[in-house]
Amino acid sequence: MKGNKHYISIAGRIQLAIAVLLLITFSVITIILHGTIKRTELIITANLVTSLANQYAAEVDKQIEENLNIIRSTAKLFYSISSMNPENQKNLLMTFSKTMVSQNISIDTLYLIINKDYWSGFDNDSAWVCYEKAGETVLETVTLSAMENLPWFTSIRKQNQETVSDMHTSYQNEKLVITLAVPIQNTESRQIGILAVDIDAFALNTIISKARPMGKGYAVLFTKNGNILAHGDSNKAIYQSQGGFSESTLKPSDIIVEQRTIEFESERWESGWNELNEQLSMGQPYAGRLQSVLHHSFWKAGIAPFRIGDSYTVWAIGIFVPETLLTEDFNNFIKVLLIIATVSFFASMIIIIVISKSFMKPLTLFSKAFINISEGDADLTRTIHVSGKNEITQLADSFNDFLKKLQTLVAQIKETTHTGYSIGSNIYEQSSSTSEILTRAQKDFNTAKIKLDELNKLLEQFTITVNNIGRNSTLLNDKLLKQTHESEKAMDKIDSTIKSMAQLAKVALEKKKVSDDLNTNASETIKTVEQLINSVKEIALDAEKIKGFNELINDIAERTNLLAMNAAIEAAHAGDKGKGFAVVADEIRKLAEEAGKNASLIQAEISGILTRIENAIADSGQATASMQALSKGTAEMADAMNSMIGSVRQSAQQTGSISEVFETLKITTQ
C-alpha cells in the first residue's frame, strides 16, 4: 500500500461516481420533465383551441337558432291560418310573407309551399317566392318543378325535418346565402307546407370577425363538406401574424371577413391540413398542429362541429392560433426548471462532498491504522477521534479500546517475558549450584560409604580378635595397640565424614529454601500468566466486535452492490437514455466490490490478529503448564531434599554412635 503511487481513495471515487450519477439523474429528470411539460403543453393547447372553437361555435349556433325561432313561430302562425276562412287563407299568407321579408333585414328571400290536401282555400299545390327588389317587396309564384331544383327542398319534403342548406347563390341575384327551411306541421306532425328563408352569409361575419384569440389568431366557419361560410383573416392579417413585421396587432375592424373556397385555406398550410380536413368531413372534433407555408411557422388548430337546430346539418368552427403565443409560458417554465435543476445539482454536490468527507475521514484513519498494525510498526498510543453518535463512532471507540488493551497486553507480555527470563536465569543458576553440591555430596557420601564398609570389616576383624583374646593375649595386646592406632585414624575419618554430612545437611537446607522460593515464584508467575490470558481473551472479544462492525461495512457494500445492480436494470429499461446511467451504476458496483474486498482484507487482518491472540493464549497455556510442571518439580525436589536431610541426619547419628563405640574401645584398650 505504501508503495502504490497511483492510489486513489475510495472517498474520491465515491464523490466522482455520485457527481456523475447526480448529473445523469438530474439530466434524465430534466429530460423527462421537459417531455412531460411538452406533452402537457400539447394537451392544454389542444384543449384551449378546442374550447375556443366550441365557444365561437355556440355563438354562431345561437345566431342561427334565433333565425330558426322566428321561422318556427311564423310556421306555427301559418298553420293557424289553415283553419281560417278559405277565402282569406291565401291573402293572409301573402301578407305575412311580405311583412316578414320587409321587416327582417337578414332575410334575402322567403319561400312558401302549400300542400292543397290540408288547406281548404287551395285547389292545387302552390309555391311562392318573396323578396325585395328596387325597394319594393315582390311576391312571385313559382312551379314545384322549379323548387325541386333546390337541394334543400327535396331533403325537407322527404325527411319532414328542419333543414339548413349549404352556401349557394341567391334566387334573385349572385349573393351568397344559406337557406333555413322549416316544415309547417299540423297537430298530427303531418307536413302541410314548407317555410324557408335565404339568409345572407355575411350576417355571420360579425361573429367571425370578433374571433381573434390572443390578438393574432382567426376563426373560420366551415360546412360539413368543407366549404367556407366565413373567413376571419385576410392575407394581410396572416402575414402580420407570423412575426417579422413591427406593426401592431390588427383590430377586429381591420379584418376582411369574406367567404372563400376550401382551397384558399388548404394552400396556406405546408403540413397538417389533410388530417384536419378528413376529420372535418366526418363531422368530428379535432385539435392538431399545422405548419404554415409562410416562414414555416407552426399554428394550433381546433375544430368544433355543431348541429344547426333540429336539422341533420352539421357545421364547424375552426380556430387557428400561432403556436408561439400558446407555448411562451411553457418555455419560460422550462427555463426556470433548468435553472432550478442546475442550482439543485451544485447544491447537492456541495452537500455530498461535505457528507462524504465526514464519512470517509474516519474510514481512512481506520485503514491507515490497520495497515500500520499489519506491517508491525503501529503507534499503539495514537487513537482515532470521531465525533457523533453512529456506527462509525462506536467502531472508533471499540478500536481505541482494542488499542488500549493491546498496549496493555504488549506491556504485560514484555514484563512477563522479562520476569520469566530472570526466573529462568535464577533457576538455571540454582540448578547448576544444586547440581554441583549434590555431586559433591554424592562423592562424600560414597567416600563415607567406603569408610563405613572398611569400618564394618574392621569391626568383623575386631570381633574375631575379641573371641581369640583368651587364646592369645600377647598377640591381642599387639593387635589392640595396632587396632587403637587404626581406630584413631578411623576416628579422624569418621569425624571428617560427620563434618561433611553436617555441611551436606546445611547445603540441603539452603537448597530447600531456594526450592521453596522457586515454587512460590512459579505460583505467582502462573497467576500472572492466567491474568494475561484473561486480558488476551477480552482483547479477542473486542476484536470480534470489530469483526462484527467490519461485517456491517461488508453488508453495506453488498447493499450498495445490489442498489447498483437495480440501477443498471432500470438504466437498461430506459434504453439509450439510460446508457450513461448504466455506466455509473457499473462503476458504483465496482466501487462496492472494492469496498467489499477492502472489508475482506480488514476481516483477514482481524482474523490474523485473532489467530495470533489464540496462539498467544495457547503459548501462555503452555507456559502455565511448564510453570506448573516446574512448581511440581521444585516441590518434588524439596521433598527429596527433606528425605536426603533425614538420611544424612540418620547417618550422622549412626556415625556418632560408632564414634562413641570407638572412644569406649580406645579407653578400654588403654
Coordinates of C-alpha atoms in Angstrom, one line a residue, residues 340-617:
I340 CA -33.6 25.2 -10.6
A341 CA -32.1 21.8 -11.7
T342 CA -28.7 23.4 -12.2
V343 CA -28.7 25.1 -8.8
S344 CA -30.0 21.9 -7.1
F345 CA -27.2 19.9 -8.8
F346 CA -24.4 22.1 -7.5
A347 CA -26.1 22.4 -4.0
S348 CA -26.4 18.6 -3.9
M349 CA -22.8 18.2 -4.9
I350 CA -21.6 20.5 -2.1
I351 CA -23.7 18.6 0.4
I352 CA -22.5 15.2 -0.8
I353 CA -18.8 16.3 -0.7
V354 CA -19.2 17.6 2.9
I355 CA -21.1 14.4 3.9
S356 CA -18.7 12.1 2.1
K357 CA -15.6 13.8 3.7
S358 CA -17.1 13.5 7.2
F359 CA -17.9 9.8 6.5
M360 CA -14.7 8.8 4.7
K361 CA -12.3 10.6 7.1
P362 CA -12.7 8.0 9.9
L363 CA -12.6 5.1 7.4
T364 CA -9.3 6.5 6.1
L365 CA -8.0 6.6 9.7
F366 CA -9.1 3.0 10.2
S367 CA -7.4 1.9 7.0
K368 CA -4.1 3.6 7.9
A369 CA -4.3 2.2 11.5
F370 CA -4.9 -1.4 10.3
I371 CA -2.2 -1.1 7.7
N372 CA 0.3 0.1 10.3
I373 CA -0.8 -2.7 12.7
S374 CA -0.5 -5.3 9.9
E375 CA 3.0 -4.1 9.0
G376 CA 4.1 -4.2 12.7
D377 CA 5.2 -0.5 13.1
A378 CA 2.0 1.0 14.5
D379 CA 2.0 3.5 17.3
L380 CA -0.4 1.9 19.9
T381 CA -0.7 5.1 21.8
R382 CA -2.3 7.0 18.9
T383 CA -6.1 6.7 19.0
I384 CA -8.9 7.6 16.5
H385 CA -11.2 10.5 17.4
V386 CA -14.6 10.6 15.7
S387 CA -17.4 12.8 16.8
G388 CA -21.1 12.0 16.6
K389 CA -23.4 9.1 17.6
N390 CA -23.4 6.5 14.9
E391 CA -21.8 3.1 13.9
I392 CA -18.6 4.8 12.9
T393 CA -18.3 6.4 16.4
Q394 CA -18.9 3.0 18.0
L395 CA -16.4 1.4 15.8
A396 CA -13.8 4.1 16.7
D397 CA -14.5 3.6 20.4
S398 CA -14.1 -0.1 20.1
F399 CA -10.9 0.3 18.1
N400 CA -9.5 2.7 20.7
D401 CA -10.4 0.2 23.5
F402 CA -8.8 -2.5 21.4
L403 CA -5.6 -0.4 21.1
K404 CA -5.5 0.2 24.9
K405 CA -5.9 -3.4 25.7
L406 CA -3.4 -4.4 23.0
Q407 CA -1.0 -1.9 24.5
T408 CA -1.6 -3.3 28.0
L409 CA -1.2 -6.8 26.6
V410 CA 2.1 -5.9 24.9
A411 CA 3.4 -4.3 28.2
Q412 CA 2.3 -7.4 30.2
I413 CA 4.0 -9.7 27.7
K414 CA 7.2 -7.7 27.9
E415 CA 7.1 -7.7 31.7
T416 CA 6.2 -11.4 31.8
T417 CA 8.9 -12.2 29.3
H418 CA 11.5 -10.3 31.4
T419 CA 10.3 -11.9 34.7
G420 CA 10.3 -15.3 33.1
Y421 CA 13.8 -14.7 31.8
S422 CA 15.0 -13.6 35.2
I423 CA 13.3 -16.6 36.9
G424 CA 14.7 -18.9 34.3
S425 CA 18.2 -17.5 34.8
N426 CA 17.9 -17.9 38.6
I427 CA 16.6 -21.4 38.2
Y428 CA 19.4 -22.2 35.9
E429 CA 22.0 -20.8 38.3
Q430 CA 20.4 -22.5 41.3
S431 CA 20.1 -25.8 39.4
S432 CA 23.7 -25.6 38.4
S433 CA 24.8 -24.8 42.0
T434 CA 22.5 -27.6 43.4
S435 CA 23.9 -30.0 40.8
E436 CA 27.4 -29.2 41.9
I437 CA 26.5 -29.5 45.6
L438 CA 24.7 -32.8 45.0
T439 CA 27.6 -34.0 43.0
R440 CA 30.0 -33.2 45.9
A441 CA 27.5 -34.7 48.4
Q442 CA 27.3 -37.8 46.3
K443 CA 31.1 -38.1 46.3
D444 CA 31.3 -37.5 50.1
F445 CA 28.5 -40.0 50.6
N446 CA 30.3 -42.6 48.5
T447 CA 33.5 -41.9 50.4
A448 CA 31.6 -42.3 53.7
K449 CA 30.1 -45.5 52.5
I450 CA 33.5 -46.8 51.6
K451 CA 34.8 -45.8 55.0
L452 CA 31.8 -47.5 56.6
D453 CA 32.5 -50.6 54.7
E454 CA 36.0 -50.6 55.8
L455 CA 34.8 -49.9 59.3
N456 CA 32.5 -52.9 59.1
K457 CA 35.4 -55.0 58.0
L458 CA 37.4 -53.7 60.9
L459 CA 34.6 -54.5 63.3
E460 CA 34.4 -58.0 62.0
Q461 CA 38.1 -58.4 62.5
F462 CA 37.7 -56.8 65.9
T463 CA 35.1 -59.3 66.8
I464 CA 37.3 -62.2 65.8
T465 CA 40.1 -60.7 67.8
V466 CA 37.9 -60.4 70.9
N467 CA 36.9 -64.0 70.5
N468 CA 40.5 -65.0 70.4
I469 CA 41.5 -62.8 73.4
G470 CA 41.8 -65.6 75.7
R471 CA 43.9 -67.7 73.3
N472 CA 46.5 -65.2 72.6
S473 CA 46.6 -62.1 74.9
T474 CA 50.1 -61.0 73.8
L475 CA 49.0 -61.2 70.2
L476 CA 45.8 -59.5 71.3
N477 CA 47.7 -56.7 73.1
D478 CA 49.8 -56.1 70.0
K479 CA 46.8 -56.1 67.8
L480 CA 44.9 -53.9 70.2
L481 CA 47.7 -51.4 70.1
K482 CA 47.7 -51.7 66.3
Q483 CA 43.9 -51.5 66.3
T484 CA 44.0 -48.5 68.6
H485 CA 46.2 -46.8 66.1
E486 CA 43.9 -47.8 63.2
S487 CA 40.9 -46.7 65.3
E488 CA 42.4 -43.3 65.8
K489 CA 42.8 -43.0 62.0
A490 CA 39.2 -44.3 61.6
M491 CA 38.0 -41.8 64.2
D492 CA 39.6 -39.0 62.2
K493 CA 37.9 -40.2 59.1
I494 CA 34.6 -40.5 60.9
D495 CA 34.9 -37.0 62.3
S496 CA 35.6 -35.8 58.8
T497 CA 32.6 -37.7 57.5
I498 CA 30.4 -36.3 60.2
K499 CA 31.5 -32.8 59.4
S500 CA 30.8 -33.4 55.6
M501 CA 27.4 -34.7 56.4
A502 CA 26.7 -31.7 58.6
Q503 CA 27.9 -29.5 55.7
L504 CA 25.7 -31.5 53.3
A505 CA 22.7 -31.1 55.6
K506 CA 23.3 -27.3 55.8
V507 CA 23.6 -27.1 52.0
A508 CA 20.4 -29.2 51.6
L509 CA 18.5 -26.9 53.9
E510 CA 19.7 -23.9 51.9
K511 CA 18.7 -25.6 48.6
K512 CA 15.3 -26.5 50.1
K513 CA 14.7 -22.8 50.9
V514 CA 15.7 -21.9 47.3
S515 CA 13.4 -24.6 46.0
D516 CA 10.5 -23.2 48.2
D517 CA 11.2 -19.7 46.8
L518 CA 11.2 -21.1 43.3
N519 CA 7.9 -22.8 44.0
T520 CA 6.4 -19.5 45.3
N521 CA 7.7 -17.5 42.3
A522 CA 6.3 -20.2 39.9
S523 CA 2.9 -19.9 41.6
E524 CA 2.9 -16.1 41.2
T525 CA 4.1 -16.5 37.6
I526 CA 1.2 -18.9 37.0
K527 CA -1.3 -16.3 38.4
T528 CA 0.3 -13.5 36.2
V529 CA 0.0 -15.7 33.1
E530 CA -3.6 -16.5 33.9
Q531 CA -4.4 -12.8 34.3
L532 CA -2.6 -12.2 31.0
I533 CA -4.7 -15.0 29.3
N534 CA -7.9 -13.3 30.6
S535 CA -6.7 -9.9 29.2
V536 CA -5.9 -11.6 25.9
K537 CA -9.4 -13.1 25.8
E538 CA -11.0 -9.7 26.5
I539 CA -9.0 -8.3 23.6
A540 CA -10.2 -11.2 21.4
L541 CA -13.8 -10.3 22.3
D542 CA -13.1 -6.7 21.3
A543 CA -11.6 -7.9 18.1
E544 CA -14.7 -10.0 17.5
K545 CA -16.8 -6.8 17.9
I546 CA -14.6 -5.0 15.4
K547 CA -15.1 -8.0 13.2
G548 CA -18.8 -7.5 13.6
F549 CA -18.5 -3.9 12.5
N550 CA -16.5 -4.9 9.6
E551 CA -19.3 -7.4 8.6
L552 CA -21.6 -4.3 8.9
I553 CA -19.4 -2.5 6.4
N554 CA -19.3 -5.6 4.2
D555 CA -23.1 -5.7 4.4
I556 CA -23.3 -2.0 3.4
A557 CA -21.0 -2.8 0.4
E558 CA -23.3 -5.7 -0.6
R559 CA -26.4 -3.4 -0.4
T560 CA -24.6 -0.8 -2.5
N561 CA -23.8 -3.5 -5.0
L562 CA -27.4 -4.6 -5.0
L563 CA -28.5 -0.9 -5.5
A564 CA -26.1 -0.6 -8.4
M565 CA -27.5 -3.7 -10.0
N566 CA -31.0 -2.4 -9.6
A567 CA -29.9 0.9 -11.1
A568 CA -28.3 -1.0 -14.0
I569 CA -31.6 -2.8 -14.6
E570 CA -33.6 0.5 -14.5
A571 CA -31.0 2.0 -16.9
A572 CA -31.5 -1.0 -19.2
H573 CA -35.2 -0.3 -19.2
A574 CA -34.5 3.3 -20.1
G575 CA -32.8 2.3 -23.3
D576 CA -30.3 4.6 -24.9
K577 CA -31.1 7.4 -22.5
G578 CA -30.0 5.2 -19.6
K579 CA -26.6 4.1 -21.1
G580 CA -24.7 6.8 -19.1
F581 CA -26.7 5.9 -16.0
A582 CA -25.8 2.2 -16.6
V583 CA -22.0 3.1 -16.8
V584 CA -22.2 5.0 -13.5
A585 CA -24.2 2.2 -11.9
D586 CA -21.5 -0.3 -13.0
E587 CA -18.8 2.0 -11.6
I588 CA -20.7 2.1 -8.3
R589 CA -20.9 -1.7 -8.3
K590 CA -17.2 -1.9 -8.9
L591 CA -16.6 0.5 -6.0
A592 CA -18.9 -1.6 -3.8
E593 CA -16.9 -4.7 -4.8
E594 CA -13.7 -2.9 -4.0
A595 CA -15.1 -1.8 -0.6
G596 CA -16.2 -5.4 0.0
K597 CA -12.6 -6.5 -0.9
N598 CA -11.1 -4.0 1.5
A599 CA -13.6 -5.1 4.1
S600 CA -12.5 -8.7 3.4
L601 CA -8.8 -7.6 3.8
I602 CA -9.6 -5.9 7.1
Q603 CA -11.5 -9.1 8.0
A604 CA -8.4 -11.2 7.2
E605 CA -6.2 -8.8 9.2
I606 CA -8.6 -9.1 12.2
S607 CA -8.7 -12.9 11.7
G608 CA -4.9 -12.9 11.7
I609 CA -4.8 -10.9 14.9
L610 CA -7.4 -13.2 16.4
T611 CA -5.2 -16.2 15.3
R612 CA -2.1 -14.6 16.8
I613 CA -4.1 -13.9 20.0
E614 CA -5.2 -17.5 20.1
N615 CA -1.6 -18.6 19.6
A616 CA -0.6 -16.3 22.4
I617 CA -3.3 -17.8 24.6

